Amino acid sequence: MRSISVTMNLTLDGVVQGPGRPDEDTRGGFPHGGWGARYQDDVLGQEMARGMNQAGDMLFGRRTWEDFIGAWSGRQDGNPFTAHLDAATKYVASTTLENADAWQNSILLPGDATQTVARLKAEPGADLSIVGSAALVGSLHAAGLVDRYTLLIHPLTLGTGARLFDGSAPLTEFRLTRSVATTKGVLIAYYERA
């Protein structure tokens, strides 16, 4: 059986929308895109590289997968994240995509994500990691499918925007296995299902 790990940037008030770029996710008129960029430092980079160095496959929701194609697919800048993302097997949970041919090594999981991901998780194979994809994470969490979280908690509040758990999240206990503070005040907290 595979495990599912989630890595998510969020603010103190739980906002996960658009941390990377101003145009990343403007749904609902969200005006704060790119809020996470000013908190990048070597510590955060090293922690993210540590996660990327672990073998495994990736799992995406449609919107995040399409955004990552534009941001990461085939870049020629020598960034180690680019090589990792291009080489990884990428599963895309979607009810609207007809295929996942737009990015190498991508496999479409059509239909209800909780059902298709539960079947994938039950199969033998590499562990699965999710970066972003908040709507998918919320559904998988509610279905009891998330095993670990790496939360990058940024020291700001935004007051508006999509939150990690916009809907109801069932009672689920996790234990802190490790934490790292960056030089810019981001707390990277590693949680595992208790």
mmCIF file of C-alpha atoms in Angstrom:
data_model
loop_
_atom_site.group_PDB
_atom_site.id
_atom_site.type_symbol
_atom_site.label_atom_id
_atom_site.label_comp_id
_atom_site.label_asym_id
_atom_site.label_seq_id
_atom_site.Cartn_x
_atom_site.Cartn_y
_atom_site.Cartn_z
ATOM 1 C CA MET A 1 0.000 0.000 0.000
ATOM 2 C CA ARG A 2 1.236 3.465 -0.874
ATOM 3 C CA SER A 3 1.198 6.438 1.486
ATOM 4 C CA ILE A 4 0.093 9.965 0.597
ATOM 5 C CA SER A 5 2.074 13.006 1.758
ATOM 6 C CA VAL A 6 0.972 16.604 1.282
ATOM 7 C CA THR A 7 3.224 19.675 1.122
ATOM 8 C CA MET A 8 1.327 22.932 1.467
ATOM 9 C CA ASN A 9 2.220 26.613 1.879
ATOM 10 C CA LEU A 10 -0.249 28.437 4.095
ATOM 11 C CA THR A 11 -0.654 31.633 6.057
ATOM 12 C CA LEU A 12 -1.409 31.886 9.773
ATOM 13 C CA ASP A 13 -5.095 32.211 8.886
ATOM 14 C CA GLY A 14 -4.962 29.075 6.727
ATOM 15 C CA VAL A 15 -4.936 30.646 3.246
ATOM 16 C CA VAL A 16 -3.313 28.412 0.615
ATOM 17 C CA GLN A 17 -4.348 30.287 -2.525
ATOM 18 C CA GLY A 18 -1.717 31.663 -4.884
ATOM 19 C CA PRO A 19 1.496 31.601 -2.821
ATOM 20 C CA GLY A 20 3.894 31.488 -5.768
ATOM 21 C CA ARG A 21 3.033 34.235 -8.267
ATOM 22 C CA PRO A 22 0.636 37.166 -8.614
ATOM 23 C CA ASP A 23 -1.151 35.403 -11.495
ATOM 24 C CA GLU A 24 -1.053 31.898 -10.005
ATOM 25 C CA ASP A 25 -4.645 31.752 -8.777
ATOM 26 C CA THR A 26 -6.869 34.819 -9.006
ATOM 27 C CA ARG A 27 -10.172 32.971 -8.609
ATOM 28 C CA GLY A 28 -12.747 34.965 -6.686
ATOM 29 C CA GLY A 29 -10.759 38.160 -7.331
ATOM 30 C CA PHE A 30 -7.971 37.044 -4.990
ATOM 31 C CA PRO A 31 -5.610 40.069 -4.827
ATOM 32 C CA HIS A 32 -2.691 38.623 -2.833
ATOM 33 C CA GLY A 33 -1.056 36.214 -5.308
ATOM 34 C CA GLY A 34 2.654 35.680 -4.751
ATOM 35 C CA TRP A 35 2.470 36.186 -0.985
ATOM 36 C CA GLY A 36 4.975 33.391 -0.295
ATOM 37 C CA ALA A 37 7.805 34.622 -2.524
ATOM 38 C CA ARG A 38 9.287 37.075 -0.019
ATOM 39 C CA TYR A 39 9.761 34.270 2.515
ATOM 40 C CA GLN A 40 12.121 32.141 0.394
ATOM 41 C CA ASP A 41 15.523 31.457 1.934
ATOM 42 C CA ASP A 42 18.208 28.782 1.919
ATOM 43 C CA VAL A 43 16.629 26.855 4.803
ATOM 44 C CA LEU A 44 13.293 26.583 3.004
ATOM 45 C CA GLY A 45 15.060 25.594 -0.218
ATOM 46 C CA GLN A 46 17.047 22.888 1.553
ATOM 47 C CA GLU A 47 13.948 21.460 3.202
ATOM 48 C CA MET A 48 12.062 21.355 -0.096
ATOM 49 C CA ALA A 49 15.068 19.740 -1.819
ATOM 50 C CA ARG A 50 15.135 17.153 0.969
ATOM 51 C CA GLY A 51 11.548 16.246 0.159
ATOM 52 C CA MET A 52 12.230 16.125 -3.580
ATOM 53 C CA ASN A 53 15.133 13.741 -3.004
ATOM 54 C CA GLN A 54 12.785 11.093 -1.629
ATOM 55 C CA ALA A 55 11.660 8.608 -4.243
ATOM 56 C CA GLY A 56 8.006 8.570 -5.136
ATOM 57 C CA ASP A 57 5.281 9.549 -7.538
ATOM 58 C CA MET A 58 3.299 12.770 -7.569
ATOM 59 C CA LEU A 59 -0.433 13.361 -7.376
ATOM 60 C CA PHE A 60 -2.120 16.515 -8.662
ATOM 61 C CA GLY A 61 -5.524 18.053 -9.036
ATOM 62 C CA ARG A 62 -6.229 19.279 -12.566
ATOM 63 C CA ARG A 63 -5.793 22.987 -11.927
ATOM 64 C CA THR A 64 -2.455 22.640 -10.117
ATOM 65 C CA TRP A 65 -1.176 20.174 -12.728
ATOM 66 C CA GLU A 66 -2.011 22.634 -15.517
ATOM 67 C CA ASP A 67 -0.337 25.472 -13.591
ATOM 68 C CA PHE A 68 2.784 23.363 -12.990
ATOM 69 C CA ILE A 69 3.023 22.585 -16.715
ATOM 70 C CA GLY A 70 3.383 26.301 -17.438
ATOM 71 C CA ALA A 71 5.737 26.934 -14.530
ATOM 72 C CA TRP A 72 7.961 23.832 -14.613
ATOM 73 C CA SER A 73 7.587 21.593 -17.648
ATOM 74 C CA GLY A 74 10.766 21.381 -19.715
ATOM 75 C CA ARG A 75 12.541 24.385 -18.231
ATOM 76 C CA GLN A 76 16.208 24.520 -19.225
ATOM 77 C CA ASP A 77 17.509 26.487 -16.240
ATOM 78 C CA GLY A 78 19.295 23.701 -14.368
ATOM 79 C CA ASN A 79 16.864 23.945 -11.441
ATOM 80 C CA PRO A 80 16.829 20.526 -9.694
ATOM 81 C CA PHE A 81 13.086 20.815 -9.086
ATOM 82 C CA THR A 82 12.522 20.945 -12.866
ATOM 83 C CA ALA A 83 14.385 17.688 -13.426
ATOM 84 C CA HIS A 84 12.541 16.020 -10.543
ATOM 85 C CA LEU A 85 9.118 17.159 -11.747
ATOM 86 C CA ASP A 86 9.739 16.205 -15.374
ATOM 87 C CA ALA A 87 11.021 12.737 -14.435
ATOM 88 C CA ALA A 88 8.401 11.879 -11.801
ATOM 89 C CA THR A 89 5.305 9.870 -12.589
ATOM 90 C CA LYS A 90 2.483 12.386 -12.233
ATOM 91 C CA TYR A 91 -1.057 11.200 -11.527
ATOM 92 C CA VAL A 92 -3.736 13.783 -12.326
ATOM 93 C CA ALA A 93 -7.133 13.479 -10.655
ATOM 94 C CA SER A 94 -9.739 15.152 -12.857
ATOM 95 C CA THR A 95 -13.364 14.896 -13.880
ATOM 96 C CA THR A 96 -12.852 17.205 -16.878
ATOM 97 C CA LEU A 97 -9.558 16.277 -18.572
ATOM 98 C CA GLU A 98 -9.722 13.884 -21.518
ATOM 99 C CA ASN A 99 -6.038 12.951 -21.294
ATOM 100 C CA ALA A 100 -2.818 13.903 -19.516
ATOM 101 C CA ASP A 101 -0.599 14.077 -22.592
ATOM 102 C CA ALA A 102 0.453 17.709 -22.053
ATOM 103 C CA TRP A 103 3.286 16.759 -19.666
ATOM 104 C CA GLN A 104 5.560 13.758 -19.879
ATOM 105 C CA ASN A 105 5.044 10.887 -17.449
ATOM 106 C CA SER A 106 1.517 12.038 -16.570
ATOM 107 C CA ILE A 107 -1.335 9.584 -16.039
ATOM 108 C CA LEU A 108 -4.978 10.634 -15.860
ATOM 109 C CA LEU A 109 -7.125 9.425 -12.943
ATOM 110 C CA PRO A 110 -10.620 10.161 -14.292
ATOM 111 C CA GLY A 111 -13.762 10.351 -12.218
ATOM 112 C CA ASP A 112 -14.260 10.808 -8.502
ATOM 113 C CA ALA A 113 -10.853 11.548 -6.963
ATOM 114 C CA THR A 114 -11.523 9.864 -3.632
ATOM 115 C CA GLN A 115 -12.362 6.612 -5.395
ATOM 116 C CA THR A 116 -9.591 6.664 -8.006
ATOM 117 C CA VAL A 117 -6.942 7.758 -5.506
ATOM 118 C CA ALA A 118 -8.088 5.168 -2.952
ATOM 119 C CA ARG A 119 -7.628 2.461 -5.604
ATOM 120 C CA LEU A 120 -4.209 3.859 -6.562
ATOM 121 C CA LYS A 121 -3.149 4.038 -2.915
ATOM 122 C CA ALA A 122 -4.145 0.403 -2.371
ATOM 123 C CA GLU A 123 -1.919 -0.776 -5.240
ATOM 124 C CA PRO A 124 1.729 -1.638 -4.723
ATOM 125 C CA GLY A 125 4.057 1.100 -5.897
ATOM 126 C CA ALA A 126 5.902 4.226 -4.930
ATOM 127 C CA ASP A 127 4.521 6.560 -2.280
ATOM 128 C CA LEU A 128 2.556 9.584 -3.514
ATOM 129 C CA SER A 129 3.237 13.244 -2.803
ATOM 130 C CA ILE A 130 0.980 16.222 -3.383
ATOM 131 C CA VAL A 131 2.241 19.790 -3.687
ATOM 132 C CA GLY A 132 -0.614 22.290 -3.560
ATOM 133 C CA SER A 133 -3.920 21.028 -5.006
ATOM 134 C CA ALA A 134 -5.924 22.255 -2.005
ATOM 135 C CA ALA A 135 -9.323 21.083 -3.259
ATOM 136 C CA LEU A 136 -7.957 17.592 -3.919
ATOM 137 C CA VAL A 137 -6.248 17.533 -0.516
ATOM 138 C CA GLY A 138 -9.484 18.530 1.214
ATOM 139 C CA SER A 139 -11.373 15.676 -0.468
ATOM 140 C CA LEU A 140 -8.650 13.129 0.246
ATOM 141 C CA HIS A 141 -8.331 14.279 3.862
ATOM 142 C CA ALA A 142 -12.097 13.951 4.369
ATOM 143 C CA ALA A 143 -11.878 10.406 2.959
ATOM 144 C CA GLY A 144 -9.073 9.511 5.395
ATOM 145 C CA LEU A 145 -6.471 9.054 2.654
ATOM 146 C CA VAL A 146 -3.780 11.575 3.724
ATOM 147 C CA ASP A 147 -0.996 10.071 5.823
ATOM 148 C CA ARG A 148 1.412 12.996 6.257
ATOM 149 C CA TYR A 149 1.515 16.775 5.984
ATOM 150 C CA THR A 150 4.456 19.093 5.528
ATOM 151 C CA LEU A 151 3.022 22.519 6.309
ATOM 152 C CA LEU A 152 5.014 25.642 5.474
ATOM 153 C CA ILE A 153 3.358 28.133 7.813
ATOM 154 C CA HIS A 154 4.137 31.706 6.759
ATOM 155 C CA PRO A 155 4.074 34.537 9.318
ATOM 156 C CA LEU A 156 1.264 36.607 7.831
ATOM 157 C CA THR A 157 -2.503 36.721 7.587
ATOM 158 C CA LEU A 158 -4.421 37.641 4.447
ATOM 159 C CA GLY A 159 -8.038 37.604 5.603
ATOM 160 C CA THR A 160 -9.257 36.362 2.240
ATOM 161 C CA GLY A 161 -8.613 33.470 -0.113
ATOM 162 C CA ALA A 162 -9.098 29.726 -0.262
ATOM 163 C CA ARG A 163 -8.094 27.959 2.911
ATOM 164 C CA LEU A 164 -6.637 24.511 3.412
ATOM 165 C CA PHE A 165 -9.857 23.269 4.978
ATOM 166 C CA ASP A 166 -12.573 25.500 3.537
ATOM 167 C CA GLY A 167 -15.167 22.800 4.115
ATOM 168 C CA SER A 168 -15.527 20.521 7.053
ATOM 169 C CA ALA A 169 -12.600 18.323 7.980
ATOM 170 C CA PRO A 170 -13.326 15.238 10.068
ATOM 171 C CA LEU A 171 -11.608 14.751 13.394
ATOM 172 C CA THR A 172 -8.166 13.379 12.522
ATOM 173 C CA GLU A 173 -5.178 13.393 14.832
ATOM 174 C CA PHE A 174 -1.611 13.891 13.673
ATOM 175 C CA ARG A 175 1.646 13.941 15.583
ATOM 176 C CA LEU A 176 4.476 16.367 14.978
ATOM 177 C CA THR A 177 7.533 14.415 13.833
ATOM 178 C CA ARG A 178 9.876 17.311 13.067
ATOM 179 C CA SER A 179 9.907 21.086 12.692
ATOM 180 C CA VAL A 180 12.294 23.636 11.225
ATOM 181 C CA ALA A 181 12.150 27.435 11.431
ATOM 182 C CA THR A 182 13.552 29.405 8.519
ATOM 183 C CA THR A 183 15.491 32.661 8.768
ATOM 184 C CA LYS A 184 12.394 34.514 7.507
ATOM 185 C CA GLY A 185 10.009 33.115 10.097
ATOM 186 C CA VAL A 186 8.387 30.282 8.144
ATOM 187 C CA LEU A 187 7.731 27.289 10.347
ATOM 188 C CA ILE A 188 8.016 24.013 8.445
ATOM 189 C CA ALA A 189 6.055 21.437 10.418
ATOM 190 C CA TYR A 190 6.062 17.737 9.582
ATOM 191 C CA TYR A 191 2.988 15.828 10.738
ATOM 192 C CA GLU A 192 2.145 12.142 10.506
ATOM 193 C CA ARG A 193 -1.227 10.531 11.092
ATOM 194 C CA ALA A 194 -1.378 9.382 14.725
#
